[in-house]
PDB file of C-alpha atoms in Angstrom:
ATOM      1  CA  MET A   1      32.882 -68.980  15.797  1.00 76.00           C
ATOM      2  CA  TYR A   2      35.172 -69.891  13.235  1.00 77.00           C
ATOM      3  CA  LEU A   3      35.995 -73.123  11.386  1.00 80.00           C
ATOM      4  CA  LEU A   4      39.293 -73.497   9.841  1.00 78.00           C
ATOM      5  CA  LYS A   5      40.835 -75.077   6.784  1.00 78.00           C
ATOM      6  CA  GLU A   6      43.656 -76.241   5.496  1.00 76.00           C
ATOM      7  CA  ILE A   7      43.689 -76.798   1.689  1.00 76.00           C
ATOM      8  CA  GLN A   8      46.836 -77.202  -0.962  1.00 71.00           C
ATOM      9  CA  GLY A   9      48.922 -75.684   2.168  1.00 69.00           C
ATOM     10  CA  ARG A  10      47.330 -72.547   2.519  1.00 69.00           C
ATOM     11  CA  LYS A  11      44.858 -71.969   5.591  1.00 71.00           C
ATOM     12  CA  PHE A  12      41.072 -70.225   4.884  1.00 75.00           C
ATOM     13  CA  ILE A  13      38.503 -69.690   7.618  1.00 76.00           C
ATOM     14  CA  LYS A  14      34.688 -69.524   7.459  1.00 80.00           C
ATOM     15  CA  LYS A  15      32.063 -68.416  10.006  1.00 80.00           C
ATOM     16  CA  VAL A  16      29.872 -71.015  11.467  1.00 86.00           C
ATOM     17  CA  LYS A  17      26.351 -71.085  12.847  1.00 87.00           C
ATOM     18  CA  ILE A  18      26.456 -73.249  16.331  1.00 88.00           C
ATOM     19  CA  PHE A  19      22.894 -74.212  16.990  1.00 85.00           C
ATOM     20  CA  GLU A  20      22.218 -75.009  20.663  1.00 83.00           C
ATOM     21  CA  ASN A  21      19.136 -77.235  19.664  1.00 82.00           C
ATOM     22  CA  PRO A  22      20.345 -79.740  16.619  1.00 80.00           C
ATOM     23  CA  GLU A  23      16.197 -80.204  15.739  1.00 81.00           C
ATOM     24  CA  ARG A  24      17.143 -76.758  13.790  1.00 81.00           C
ATOM     25  CA  LEU A  25      19.447 -79.295  11.581  1.00 82.00           C
ATOM     26  CA  ARG A  26      16.796 -81.229  10.296  1.00 80.00           C
ATOM     27  CA  ASN A  27      16.013 -78.488   8.053  1.00 75.00           C
ATOM     28  CA  VAL A  28      19.025 -79.239   5.783  1.00 79.00           C
ATOM     29  CA  PHE A  29      18.449 -83.246   5.461  1.00 83.00           C
ATOM     30  CA  HIS A  30      15.325 -82.559   3.358  1.00 89.00           C
ATOM     31  CA  PRO A  31      16.808 -83.124  -0.133  1.00 90.00           C
ATOM     32  CA  LEU A  32      15.057 -80.270  -1.728  1.00 93.00           C
ATOM     33  CA  ARG A  33      16.013 -78.203   1.131  1.00 92.00           C
ATOM     34  CA  TRP A  34      19.714 -78.992   0.565  1.00 92.00           C
ATOM     35  CA  LYS A  35      19.956 -78.704  -2.996  1.00 94.00           C
ATOM     36  CA  ILE A  36      18.214 -74.854  -2.408  1.00 94.00           C
ATOM     37  CA  LEU A  37      21.075 -74.180   0.221  1.00 92.00           C
ATOM     38  CA  MET A  38      23.534 -75.648  -2.218  1.00 93.00           C
ATOM     39  CA  LEU A  39      22.825 -73.182  -4.758  1.00 94.00           C
ATOM     40  CA  LEU A  40      21.770 -69.953  -2.784  1.00 93.00           C
ATOM     41  CA  ALA A  41      25.678 -70.743  -1.636  1.00 91.00           C
ATOM     42  CA  GLU A  42      27.110 -70.167  -4.783  1.00 90.00           C
ATOM     43  CA  LYS A  43      25.081 -66.842  -5.172  1.00 90.00           C
ATOM     44  CA  PRO A  44      22.370 -65.047  -3.862  1.00 92.00           C
ATOM     45  CA  MET A  45      19.199 -65.765  -5.433  1.00 92.00           C
ATOM     46  CA  HIS A  46      15.155 -64.974  -5.181  1.00 93.00           C
ATOM     47  CA  ALA A  47      13.018 -67.491  -5.397  1.00 92.00           C
ATOM     48  CA  LEU A  48      12.358 -67.504  -8.700  1.00 92.00           C
ATOM     49  CA  GLU A  49      15.511 -68.051 -10.039  1.00 92.00           C
ATOM     50  CA  ILE A  50      15.413 -70.863  -7.584  1.00 94.00           C
ATOM     51  CA  ALA A  51      13.000 -72.503  -8.899  1.00 94.00           C
ATOM     52  CA  LYS A  52      14.217 -72.520 -12.631  1.00 93.00           C
ATOM     53  CA  ALA A  53      17.601 -73.889 -11.815  1.00 94.00           C
ATOM     54  CA  LEU A  54      15.912 -76.860  -9.882  1.00 94.00           C
ATOM     55  CA  LYS A  55      12.456 -77.030 -12.267  1.00 93.00           C
ATOM     56  CA  GLU A  56      10.662 -77.295  -9.430  1.00 94.00           C
ATOM     57  CA  HIS A  57       7.198 -74.802  -8.782  1.00 94.00           C
ATOM     58  CA  GLU A  58       7.935 -71.266  -7.616  1.00 92.00           C
ATOM     59  CA  GLN A  59       5.468 -71.400  -4.717  1.00 93.00           C
ATOM     60  CA  LYS A  60       7.049 -75.050  -3.037  1.00 94.00           C
ATOM     61  CA  ILE A  61      10.322 -73.367  -3.560  1.00 94.00           C
ATOM     62  CA  TYR A  62       8.480 -69.774  -1.355  1.00 92.00           C
ATOM     63  CA  TYR A  63       7.677 -72.517   0.825  1.00 94.00           C
ATOM     64  CA  HIS A  64      10.517 -74.557   1.355  1.00 94.00           C
ATOM     65  CA  LEU A  65      12.228 -70.939   2.039  1.00 94.00           C
ATOM     66  CA  LYS A  66      10.015 -70.128   4.688  1.00 93.00           C
ATOM     67  CA  GLN A  67      11.229 -73.210   6.358  1.00 92.00           C
ATOM     68  CA  LEU A  68      14.563 -72.793   6.323  1.00 92.00           C
ATOM     69  CA  GLU A  69      14.044 -68.631   7.326  1.00 92.00           C
ATOM     70  CA  ASN A  70      11.825 -69.836  10.622  1.00 90.00           C
ATOM     71  CA  ASN A  71      15.007 -71.721  11.582  1.00 88.00           C
ATOM     72  CA  GLY A  72      18.156 -69.616  10.483  1.00 89.00           C
ATOM     73  CA  LEU A  73      19.730 -71.342   8.054  1.00 90.00           C
ATOM     74  CA  VAL A  74      18.861 -68.678   4.932  1.00 92.00           C
ATOM     75  CA  LYS A  75      18.118 -64.982   5.516  1.00 92.00           C
ATOM     76  CA  ILE A  76      17.077 -62.211   3.420  1.00 92.00           C
ATOM     77  CA  VAL A  77      20.044 -59.773   2.032  1.00 89.00           C
ATOM     78  CA  LYS A  78      18.136 -57.491   0.198  1.00 88.00           C
ATOM     79  CA  ASN A  79      14.781 -56.787  -1.595  1.00 87.00           C
ATOM     80  CA  VAL A  80      14.729 -55.814  -5.150  1.00 85.00           C
ATOM     81  CA  HIS A  81      12.237 -54.757  -7.822  1.00 83.00           C
ATOM     82  CA  ILE A  82      11.546 -56.970 -10.312  1.00 80.00           C
ATOM     83  CA  ARG A  83       9.270 -56.192 -13.168  1.00 77.00           C
ATOM     84  CA  GLY A  84       7.009 -54.043 -10.968  1.00 79.00           C
ATOM     85  CA  THR A  85       7.554 -56.808  -8.109  1.00 82.00           C
ATOM     86  CA  LEU A  86       9.617 -56.985  -4.813  1.00 86.00           C
ATOM     87  CA  ALA A  87      11.057 -59.770  -4.854  1.00 89.00           C
ATOM     88  CA  LYS A  88      13.154 -61.011  -1.029  1.00 91.00           C
ATOM     89  CA  ILE A  89      16.319 -62.303  -2.706  1.00 92.00           C
ATOM     90  CA  TYR A  90      17.593 -64.629  -0.267  1.00 94.00           C
ATOM     91  CA  ALA A  91      21.611 -66.459   1.193  1.00 92.00           C
ATOM     92  CA  PRO A  92      22.617 -68.949   3.872  1.00 91.00           C
ATOM     93  CA  SER A  93      23.256 -67.033   7.280  1.00 89.00           C
ATOM     94  CA  ALA A  94      26.189 -69.487   7.431  1.00 87.00           C
ATOM     95  CA  HIS A  95      28.430 -71.247   5.051  1.00 88.00           C
ATOM     96  CA  ALA A  96      28.912 -73.925   7.617  1.00 88.00           C
ATOM     97  CA  PHE A  97      26.328 -75.066  10.326  1.00 86.00           C
ATOM     98  CA  ALA A  98      27.163 -77.294  13.681  1.00 86.00           C
ATOM     99  CA  PHE A  99      25.959 -78.477  16.796  1.00 83.00           C
ATOM    100  CA  GLU A 100      28.600 -78.091  19.517  1.00 83.00           C
ATOM    101  CA  LEU A 101      29.810 -80.590  22.659  1.00 82.00           C
ATOM    102  CA  PRO A 102      31.400 -79.040  25.488  1.00 82.00           C
ATOM    103  CA  GLY A 103      35.207 -79.371  26.226  1.00 80.00           C
ATOM    104  CA  ASN A 104      38.117 -80.869  24.080  1.00 76.00           C
ATOM    105  CA  GLU A 105      39.106 -76.995  22.833  1.00 75.00           C
ATOM    106  CA  ILE A 106      42.471 -77.436  21.605  1.00 73.00           C
ATOM    107  CA  ALA A 107      45.390 -73.856  21.879  1.00 68.00           C
ATOM    108  CA  VAL A 108      45.832 -72.563  18.293  1.00 62.00           C
ATOM    109  CA  ASP A 109      49.619 -71.092  17.977  1.00 58.00           C
ATOM    110  CA  PHE A 110      48.972 -68.319  15.486  1.00 55.00           C
ATOM    111  CA  PRO A 111      47.013 -65.778  14.851  1.00 53.00           C
ATOM    112  CA  VAL A 112      43.975 -65.806  12.922  1.00 52.00           C
ATOM    113  CA  LYS A 113      42.643 -62.002  12.151  1.00 57.00           C
ATOM    114  CA  LYS A 114      38.555 -61.391  13.207  1.00 60.00           C
ATOM    115  CA  ARG A 115      37.029 -60.146  10.236  1.00 66.00           C
ATOM    116  CA  SER A 116      34.073 -57.203  10.785  1.00 79.00           C
ATOM    117  CA  GLU A 117      30.550 -58.449   9.068  1.00 83.00           C
ATOM    118  CA  ASN A 118      30.868 -54.703   8.601  1.00 89.00           C
ATOM    119  CA  VAL A 119      33.344 -55.173   6.536  1.00 92.00           C
ATOM    120  CA  LEU A 120      31.645 -58.313   4.917  1.00 89.00           C
ATOM    121  CA  LYS A 121      28.540 -56.911   4.091  1.00 89.00           C
ATOM    122  CA  PHE A 122      30.342 -53.265   2.065  1.00 94.00           C
ATOM    123  CA  LEU A 123      31.849 -55.992  -0.067  1.00 94.00           C
ATOM    124  CA  PHE A 124      29.365 -57.769  -0.711  1.00 91.00           C
ATOM    125  CA  PRO A 125      27.929 -58.593  -3.452  1.00 92.00           C
ATOM    126  CA  HIS A 126      31.980 -58.238  -4.865  1.00 93.00           C
ATOM    127  CA  ILE A 127      33.289 -60.647  -2.901  1.00 91.00           C
ATOM    128  CA  ILE A 128      30.799 -64.115  -2.034  1.00 85.00           C
ATOM    129  CA  SER A 129      31.894 -67.363  -0.452  1.00 77.00           C
ATOM    130  CA  GLY A 130      35.505 -65.870  -0.674  1.00 81.00           C
ATOM    131  CA  LYS A 131      35.564 -65.743  -4.148  1.00 86.00           C
ATOM    132  CA  PHE A 132      36.132 -62.165  -6.054  1.00 92.00           C
ATOM    133  CA  ASN A 133      33.392 -61.175  -8.202  1.00 91.00           C
ATOM    134  CA  GLY A 134      33.780 -58.298 -10.920  1.00 92.00           C
ATOM    135  CA  ALA A 135      36.668 -55.575 -11.616  1.00 94.00           C
ATOM    136  CA  ILE A 136      38.636 -52.993 -10.319  1.00 95.00           C
ATOM    137  CA  VAL A 137      38.172 -50.138 -13.264  1.00 95.00           C
ATOM    138  CA  VAL A 138      41.425 -47.971 -12.771  1.00 94.00           C
ATOM    139  CA  GLY A 139      42.188 -45.067 -15.492  1.00 90.00           C
ATOM    140  CA  SER A 140      44.327 -44.679 -18.014  1.00 90.00           C
ATOM    141  CA  PRO A 141      47.849 -43.868 -17.705  1.00 87.00           C
ATOM    142  CA  ASP A 142      47.796 -42.297 -21.086  1.00 87.00           C
ATOM    143  CA  PRO A 143      45.981 -39.233 -21.800  1.00 88.00           C
ATOM    144  CA  HIS A 144      42.224 -39.997 -22.470  1.00 84.00           C
ATOM    145  CA  GLY A 145      38.507 -38.565 -21.728  1.00 75.00           C
ATOM    146  CA  PRO A 146      37.058 -35.155 -22.607  1.00 79.00           C
ATOM    147  CA  TYR A 147      40.066 -33.351 -21.564  1.00 76.00           C
ATOM    148  CA  GLN A 148      43.005 -35.866 -22.331  1.00 85.00           C
ATOM    149  CA  VAL A 149      44.353 -36.563 -19.172  1.00 80.00           C
ATOM    150  CA  ARG A 150      46.565 -39.120 -17.640  1.00 84.00           C
ATOM    151  CA  ALA A 151      46.010 -41.204 -14.703  1.00 84.00           C
ATOM    152  CA  ARG A 152      48.425 -41.163 -11.587  1.00 83.00           C
ATOM    153  CA  ASP A 153      46.700 -42.819  -9.300  1.00 83.00           C
ATOM    154  CA  GLY A 154      46.241 -46.844 -10.594  1.00 82.00           C
ATOM    155  CA  HIS A 155      49.036 -47.839  -8.354  1.00 88.00           C
ATOM    156  CA  TYR A 156      47.063 -46.726  -4.945  1.00 88.00           C
ATOM    157  CA  ALA A 157      45.151 -49.986  -6.354  1.00 88.00           C
ATOM    158  CA  VAL A 158      47.343 -52.357  -5.393  1.00 92.00           C
ATOM    159  CA  GLN A 159      47.073 -51.439  -1.658  1.00 92.00           C
ATOM    160  CA  LEU A 160      43.397 -52.039  -2.379  1.00 93.00           C
ATOM    161  CA  ALA A 161      43.906 -55.643  -4.228  1.00 91.00           C
ATOM    162  CA  TYR A 162      46.377 -56.607  -1.230  1.00 91.00           C
ATOM    163  CA  TRP A 163      43.932 -55.612   1.100  1.00 92.00           C
ATOM    164  CA  LEU A 164      41.110 -58.014  -0.415  1.00 92.00           C
ATOM    165  CA  GLY A 165      43.449 -60.478  -0.764  1.00 88.00           C
ATOM    166  CA  GLN A 166      42.482 -61.145   2.461  1.00 86.00           C
ATOM    167  CA  PHE A 167      38.428 -61.868   2.132  1.00 86.00           C
ATOM    168  CA  ALA A 168      38.708 -63.484  -1.427  1.00 84.00           C
ATOM    169  CA  GLU A 169      40.515 -65.350  -4.290  1.00 82.00           C
ATOM    170  CA  ALA A 170      40.324 -64.603  -7.794  1.00 81.00           C
ATOM    171  CA  ASN A 171      40.136 -66.609 -10.541  1.00 78.00           C
ATOM    172  CA  ASP A 172      40.725 -64.206 -13.497  1.00 84.00           C
ATOM    173  CA  PHE A 173      42.676 -61.200 -13.552  1.00 88.00           C
ATOM    174  CA  ILE A 174      41.324 -58.479 -11.974  1.00 89.00           C
ATOM    175  CA  VAL A 175      42.097 -55.445 -13.440  1.00 92.00           C
ATOM    176  CA  LYS A 176      40.540 -53.339 -16.254  1.00 93.00           C
ATOM    177  CA  LEU A 177      41.545 -49.593 -17.443  1.00 93.00           C
ATOM    178  CA  ASP A 178      38.844 -47.520 -17.548  1.00 91.00           C
ATOM    179  CA  VAL A 179      38.870 -47.189 -21.519  1.00 92.00           C
ATOM    180  CA  ASP A 180      38.559 -50.980 -22.156  1.00 91.00           C
ATOM    181  CA  VAL A 181      35.423 -50.932 -19.828  1.00 91.00           C
ATOM    182  CA  LYS A 182      33.810 -48.327 -21.702  1.00 88.00           C
ATOM    183  CA  ALA A 183      34.901 -49.135 -25.122  1.00 88.00           C
ATOM    184  CA  GLU A 184      33.806 -52.824 -24.157  1.00 89.00           C
ATOM    185  CA  LYS A 185      30.663 -52.217 -22.695  1.00 85.00           C
ATOM    186  CA  SER A 186      31.294 -54.403 -20.034  1.00 84.00           C
ATOM    187  CA  TRP A 187      29.431 -52.678 -17.019  1.00 83.00           C
ATOM    188  CA  ASP A 188      27.292 -55.701 -16.180  1.00 87.00           C
ATOM    189  CA  GLU A 189      29.572 -56.823 -13.271  1.00 92.00           C
ATOM    190  CA  ASN A 190      30.289 -55.672  -9.685  1.00 95.00           C
ATOM    191  CA  LEU A 191      33.306 -52.683 -10.139  1.00 96.00           C
ATOM    192  CA  ILE A 192      35.062 -51.093  -7.696  1.00 96.00           C
ATOM    193  CA  VAL A 193      36.294 -47.788  -9.170  1.00 96.00           C
ATOM    194  CA  VAL A 194      39.840 -46.032  -8.323  1.00 96.00           C
ATOM    195  CA  GLY A 195      39.732 -42.330  -9.232  1.00 91.00           C
ATOM    196  CA  GLY A 196      38.072 -39.120  -9.707  1.00 88.00           C
ATOM    197  CA  ILE A 197      36.477 -37.691 -12.702  1.00 88.00           C
ATOM    198  CA  LEU A 198      38.858 -36.340 -15.003  1.00 88.00           C
ATOM    199  CA  THR A 199      41.834 -39.466 -14.359  1.00 89.00           C
ATOM    200  CA  ASN A 200      38.360 -42.289 -14.459  1.00 92.00           C
ATOM    201  CA  VAL A 201      35.926 -42.253 -17.496  1.00 93.00           C
ATOM    202  CA  ILE A 202      33.564 -44.707 -15.720  1.00 93.00           C
ATOM    203  CA  THR A 203      33.639 -42.417 -12.638  1.00 93.00           C
ATOM    204  CA  ALA A 204      31.960 -39.639 -14.540  1.00 92.00           C
ATOM    205  CA  GLU A 205      29.530 -42.065 -15.799  1.00 93.00           C
ATOM    206  CA  ILE A 206      28.527 -42.821 -12.892  1.00 94.00           C
ATOM    207  CA  ASN A 207      28.501 -39.101 -10.858  1.00 93.00           C
ATOM    208  CA  SER A 208      24.929 -38.129 -10.929  1.00 92.00           C
ATOM    209  CA  TYR A 209      24.350 -41.802  -9.682  1.00 94.00           C
ATOM    210  CA  LEU A 210      26.212 -40.541  -6.646  1.00 93.00           C
ATOM    211  CA  PRO A 211      25.066 -39.435  -2.739  1.00 93.00           C
ATOM    212  CA  VAL A 212      27.633 -37.859  -3.266  1.00 93.00           C
ATOM    213  CA  LYS A 213      28.975 -35.936  -6.438  1.00 91.00           C
ATOM    214  CA  PHE A 214      32.439 -33.935  -8.245  1.00 90.00           C
ATOM    215  CA  CYS A 215      30.962 -30.777  -9.404  1.00 84.00           C
ATOM    216  CA  GLU A 216      31.035 -30.656 -13.125  1.00 78.00           C
ATOM    217  CA  LYS A 217      30.747 -26.990 -13.489  1.00 77.00           C
ATOM    218  CA  SER A 218      33.807 -25.643 -13.852  1.00 73.00           C
ATOM    219  CA  PHE A 219      37.038 -27.480 -14.882  1.00 73.00           C
ATOM    220  CA  PRO A 220      39.384 -28.969 -13.132  1.00 75.00           C
ATOM    221  CA  PHE A 221      36.071 -30.244 -11.337  1.00 73.00           C
ATOM    222  CA  ARG A 222      38.231 -30.197  -7.754  1.00 79.00           C
ATOM    223  CA  LYS A 223      34.846 -30.253  -5.559  1.00 85.00           C
ATOM    224  CA  ILE A 224      32.612 -32.757  -3.506  1.00 92.00           C
ATOM    225  CA  ILE A 225      29.423 -31.678  -2.935  1.00 90.00           C
ATOM    226  CA  SER A 226      27.489 -33.794  -0.294  1.00 90.00           C
ATOM    227  CA  GLU A 227      23.610 -34.407  -1.427  1.00 85.00           C
ATOM    228  CA  ILE A 228      23.063 -35.152   2.358  1.00 83.00           C
ATOM    229  CA  THR A 229      24.169 -31.474   4.136  1.00 88.00           C
ATOM    230  CA  GLY A 230      24.559 -29.449   0.845  1.00 88.00           C
ATOM    231  CA  LYS A 231      28.243 -29.129   2.469  1.00 91.00           C
ATOM    232  CA  THR A 232      31.069 -28.380  -0.603  1.00 91.00           C
ATOM    233  CA  TYR A 233      34.818 -29.807   0.106  1.00 91.00           C
ATOM    234  CA  ASP A 234      37.543 -28.832  -2.260  1.00 89.00           C
ATOM    235  CA  ASP A 235      40.687 -29.958  -0.188  1.00 91.00           C
ATOM    236  CA  GLU A 236      42.771 -31.601  -2.466  1.00 92.00           C
ATOM    237  CA  LYS A 237      42.893 -34.246   0.461  1.00 93.00           C
ATOM    238  CA  CYS A 238      39.306 -35.066   0.489  1.00 95.00           C
ATOM    239  CA  GLY A 239      38.717 -38.031  -0.829  1.00 93.00           C
ATOM    240  CA  VAL A 240      35.380 -40.426  -1.042  1.00 96.00           C
ATOM    241  CA  ILE A 241      33.910 -43.956  -0.552  1.00 96.00           C
ATOM    242  CA  ALA A 242      31.109 -44.518  -1.794  1.00 96.00           C
ATOM    243  CA  LYS A 243      28.191 -48.341  -2.557  1.00 97.00           C
ATOM    244  CA  ILE A 244      25.330 -47.180  -5.418  1.00 96.00           C
ATOM    245  CA  PRO A 245      23.465 -50.092  -7.749  1.00 94.00           C
ATOM    246  CA  ASN A 246      24.872 -50.635 -11.127  1.00 94.00           C
ATOM    247  CA  PRO A 247      22.976 -47.924 -13.050  1.00 92.00           C
ATOM    248  CA  TYR A 248      23.394 -50.547 -16.256  1.00 90.00           C
ATOM    249  CA  CYS A 249      22.822 -53.426 -14.160  1.00 89.00           C
ATOM    250  CA  LYS A 250      20.704 -52.915 -11.037  1.00 84.00           C
ATOM    251  CA  GLU A 251      21.764 -57.071  -9.623  1.00 87.00           C
ATOM    252  CA  LYS A 252      25.580 -55.724  -9.198  1.00 93.00           C
ATOM    253  CA  SER A 253      27.058 -53.318  -7.677  1.00 95.00           C
ATOM    254  CA  ILE A 254      29.529 -50.321  -7.636  1.00 96.00           C
ATOM    255  CA  ILE A 255      32.111 -49.062  -4.674  1.00 97.00           C
ATOM    256  CA  LEU A 256      34.457 -45.570  -6.411  1.00 97.00           C
ATOM    257  CA  LEU A 257      37.695 -44.854  -4.266  1.00 97.00           C
ATOM    258  CA  ALA A 258      37.692 -41.357  -4.999  1.00 94.00           C
ATOM    259  CA  GLY A 259      39.502 -37.653  -4.131  1.00 91.00           C
ATOM    260  CA  VAL A 260      39.402 -34.437  -5.418  1.00 90.00           C
ATOM    261  CA  ARG A 261      42.837 -35.133  -6.039  1.00 90.00           C
ATOM    262  CA  ASN A 262      45.426 -38.181  -6.553  1.00 89.00           C
ATOM    263  CA  ILE A 263      46.163 -37.856  -2.596  1.00 92.00           C
ATOM    264  CA  GLY A 264      42.442 -37.274  -2.025  1.00 92.00           C
ATOM    265  CA  THR A 265      42.127 -40.972  -3.899  1.00 94.00           C
ATOM    266  CA  LYS A 266      44.907 -42.239  -1.493  1.00 94.00           C
ATOM    267  CA  ALA A 267      43.218 -41.292   1.629  1.00 95.00           C
ATOM    268  CA  SER A 268      39.948 -42.862   0.102  1.00 96.00           C
ATOM    269  CA  ILE A 269      41.625 -45.896  -0.329  1.00 96.00           C
ATOM    270  CA  LEU A 270      43.568 -45.457   3.851  1.00 96.00           C
ATOM    271  CA  ALA A 271      40.430 -45.348   4.996  1.00 95.00           C
ATOM    272  CA  LEU A 272      38.944 -48.243   3.517  1.00 95.00           C
ATOM    273  CA  THR A 273      42.122 -50.749   3.825  1.00 94.00           C
ATOM    274  CA  LYS A 274      43.176 -49.403   7.136  1.00 93.00           C
ATOM    275  CA  PHE A 275      40.550 -48.034   8.829  1.00 94.00           C
ATOM    276  CA  SER A 276      37.355 -49.869   7.801  1.00 93.00           C
ATOM    277  CA  ASP A 277      36.874 -51.147  10.824  1.00 91.00           C
ATOM    278  CA  LYS A 278      36.104 -46.632  11.739  1.00 93.00           C
ATOM    279  CA  VAL A 279      34.701 -46.148   8.362  1.00 94.00           C
ATOM    280  CA  LEU A 280      32.237 -48.663   8.052  1.00 94.00           C
ATOM    281  CA  ARG A 281      30.803 -48.598  11.917  1.00 91.00           C
ATOM    282  CA  ASP A 282      27.801 -47.566  11.136  1.00 90.00           C
ATOM    283  CA  TYR A 283      27.168 -49.604   7.694  1.00 92.00           C
ATOM    284  CA  GLU A 284      24.211 -51.760   7.531  1.00 87.00           C
ATOM    285  CA  GLY A 285      24.207 -53.202   4.331  1.00 88.00           C
ATOM    286  CA  GLU A 286      22.285 -50.483   2.552  1.00 91.00           C
ATOM    287  CA  ASP A 287      22.711 -50.737  -1.818  1.00 92.00           C
ATOM    288  CA  THR A 288      23.326 -46.824  -1.399  1.00 94.00           C
ATOM    289  CA  TRP A 289      25.796 -45.409   0.794  1.00 95.00           C
ATOM    290  CA  ALA A 290      28.760 -43.242   1.445  1.00 94.00           C
ATOM    291  CA  ARG A 291      31.468 -41.098   3.328  1.00 95.00           C
ATOM    292  CA  ILE A 292      33.220 -38.668   2.953  1.00 96.00           C
ATOM    293  CA  VAL A 293      37.136 -38.886   4.386  1.00 95.00           C
ATOM    294  CA  LYS A 294      40.768 -36.610   4.663  1.00 95.00           C
ATOM    295  CA  GLY A 295      43.503 -37.823   4.768  1.00 93.00           C
ATOM    296  CA  LEU A 296      45.633 -36.532   7.818  1.00 93.00           C
ATOM    297  CA  ASP A 297      49.641 -36.360   7.988  1.00 90.00           C
ATOM    298  CA  LEU A 298      50.334 -37.337  12.024  1.00 91.00           C
ATOM    299  CA  ASP A 299      53.665 -38.235  12.037  1.00 88.00           C
ATOM    300  CA  GLY A 300      55.242 -35.194  10.139  1.00 89.00           C
ATOM    301  CA  ASP A 301      56.686 -37.606   7.341  1.00 90.00           C
ATOM    302  CA  GLY A 302      54.479 -35.397   4.637  1.00 87.00           C
ATOM    303  CA  LYS A 303      52.573 -38.370   3.265  1.00 88.00           C
ATOM    304  CA  ILE A 304      49.197 -39.285   5.034  1.00 90.00           C
ATOM    305  CA  ASP A 305      49.340 -41.957   6.984  1.00 90.00           C
ATOM    306  CA  SER A 306      45.858 -41.507   8.893  1.00 94.00           C
ATOM    307  CA  ILE A 307      42.359 -40.279   8.114  1.00 92.00           C
ATOM    308  CA  GLU A 308      39.414 -38.298   9.687  1.00 92.00           C
ATOM    309  CA  ILE A 309      35.852 -39.527   8.613  1.00 93.00           C
ATOM    310  CA  LEU A 310      33.671 -35.075   7.566  1.00 93.00           C
ATOM    311  CA  GLU A 311      31.166 -37.500   7.439  1.00 91.00           C
TER     312      GLU A 311
END
């Protein structure tokens, strides 16, 4: 179920959790639990973070979180290790709660696209509550890096940004060059990195952390090696879609869209933006995850228009 709202002439939808038993909603009316929900609506947090923000005892927060969880108002989105302890990260189970009386439905005459839960999971925490939190990193078009390569795939990020716009809005300028991220050491955010290890120096930095890696043994590094199957892919139309915890800031995440060559990067972006339901069908919220895809030209015009999932 979705709530439709109009704000400044634009229409927005958000998921609504409907309770058949309104008694479960009574938990929301406790003042401290309401404050907890409002905090979690801004960003997922663990109990200690909430306790510090609300200046309450941690055990008290644990108790109220448990009550909210038992009544389906919050959920655990992941577990993280903090100072040797496994902490549960909580988020609201929805951003609107209601109970529904029968009847009085009104038909609408415009399409409202249903959003895949797996896509929203994959884009978390880059997108939270309809806001984009992070940056898209493209390779510099100037000669840069150890091999002085010019990136020629940055324009593919336009397709990516157009697709992301249906899920979130951005308050700031969200595109950065790889050389700027490295020079400014601005690692401590969620990143979507576009391009392979030659054209994007950030891809080269994170390559060793990926479950699917670019071979760095021989220039020009046009091989993808899967640690999962041990297979090697060198077709220029092959690309990678990967997600890993940010190795420089464990609470953040990095999504990589890169190919053996530029056309492989295009294939990875096409796979995510046009065939996301197919590509993310088995995604279950893993912090570390990868797919290898291959671009296909089905209509014979010399341009890729479809994809095949290789693994």
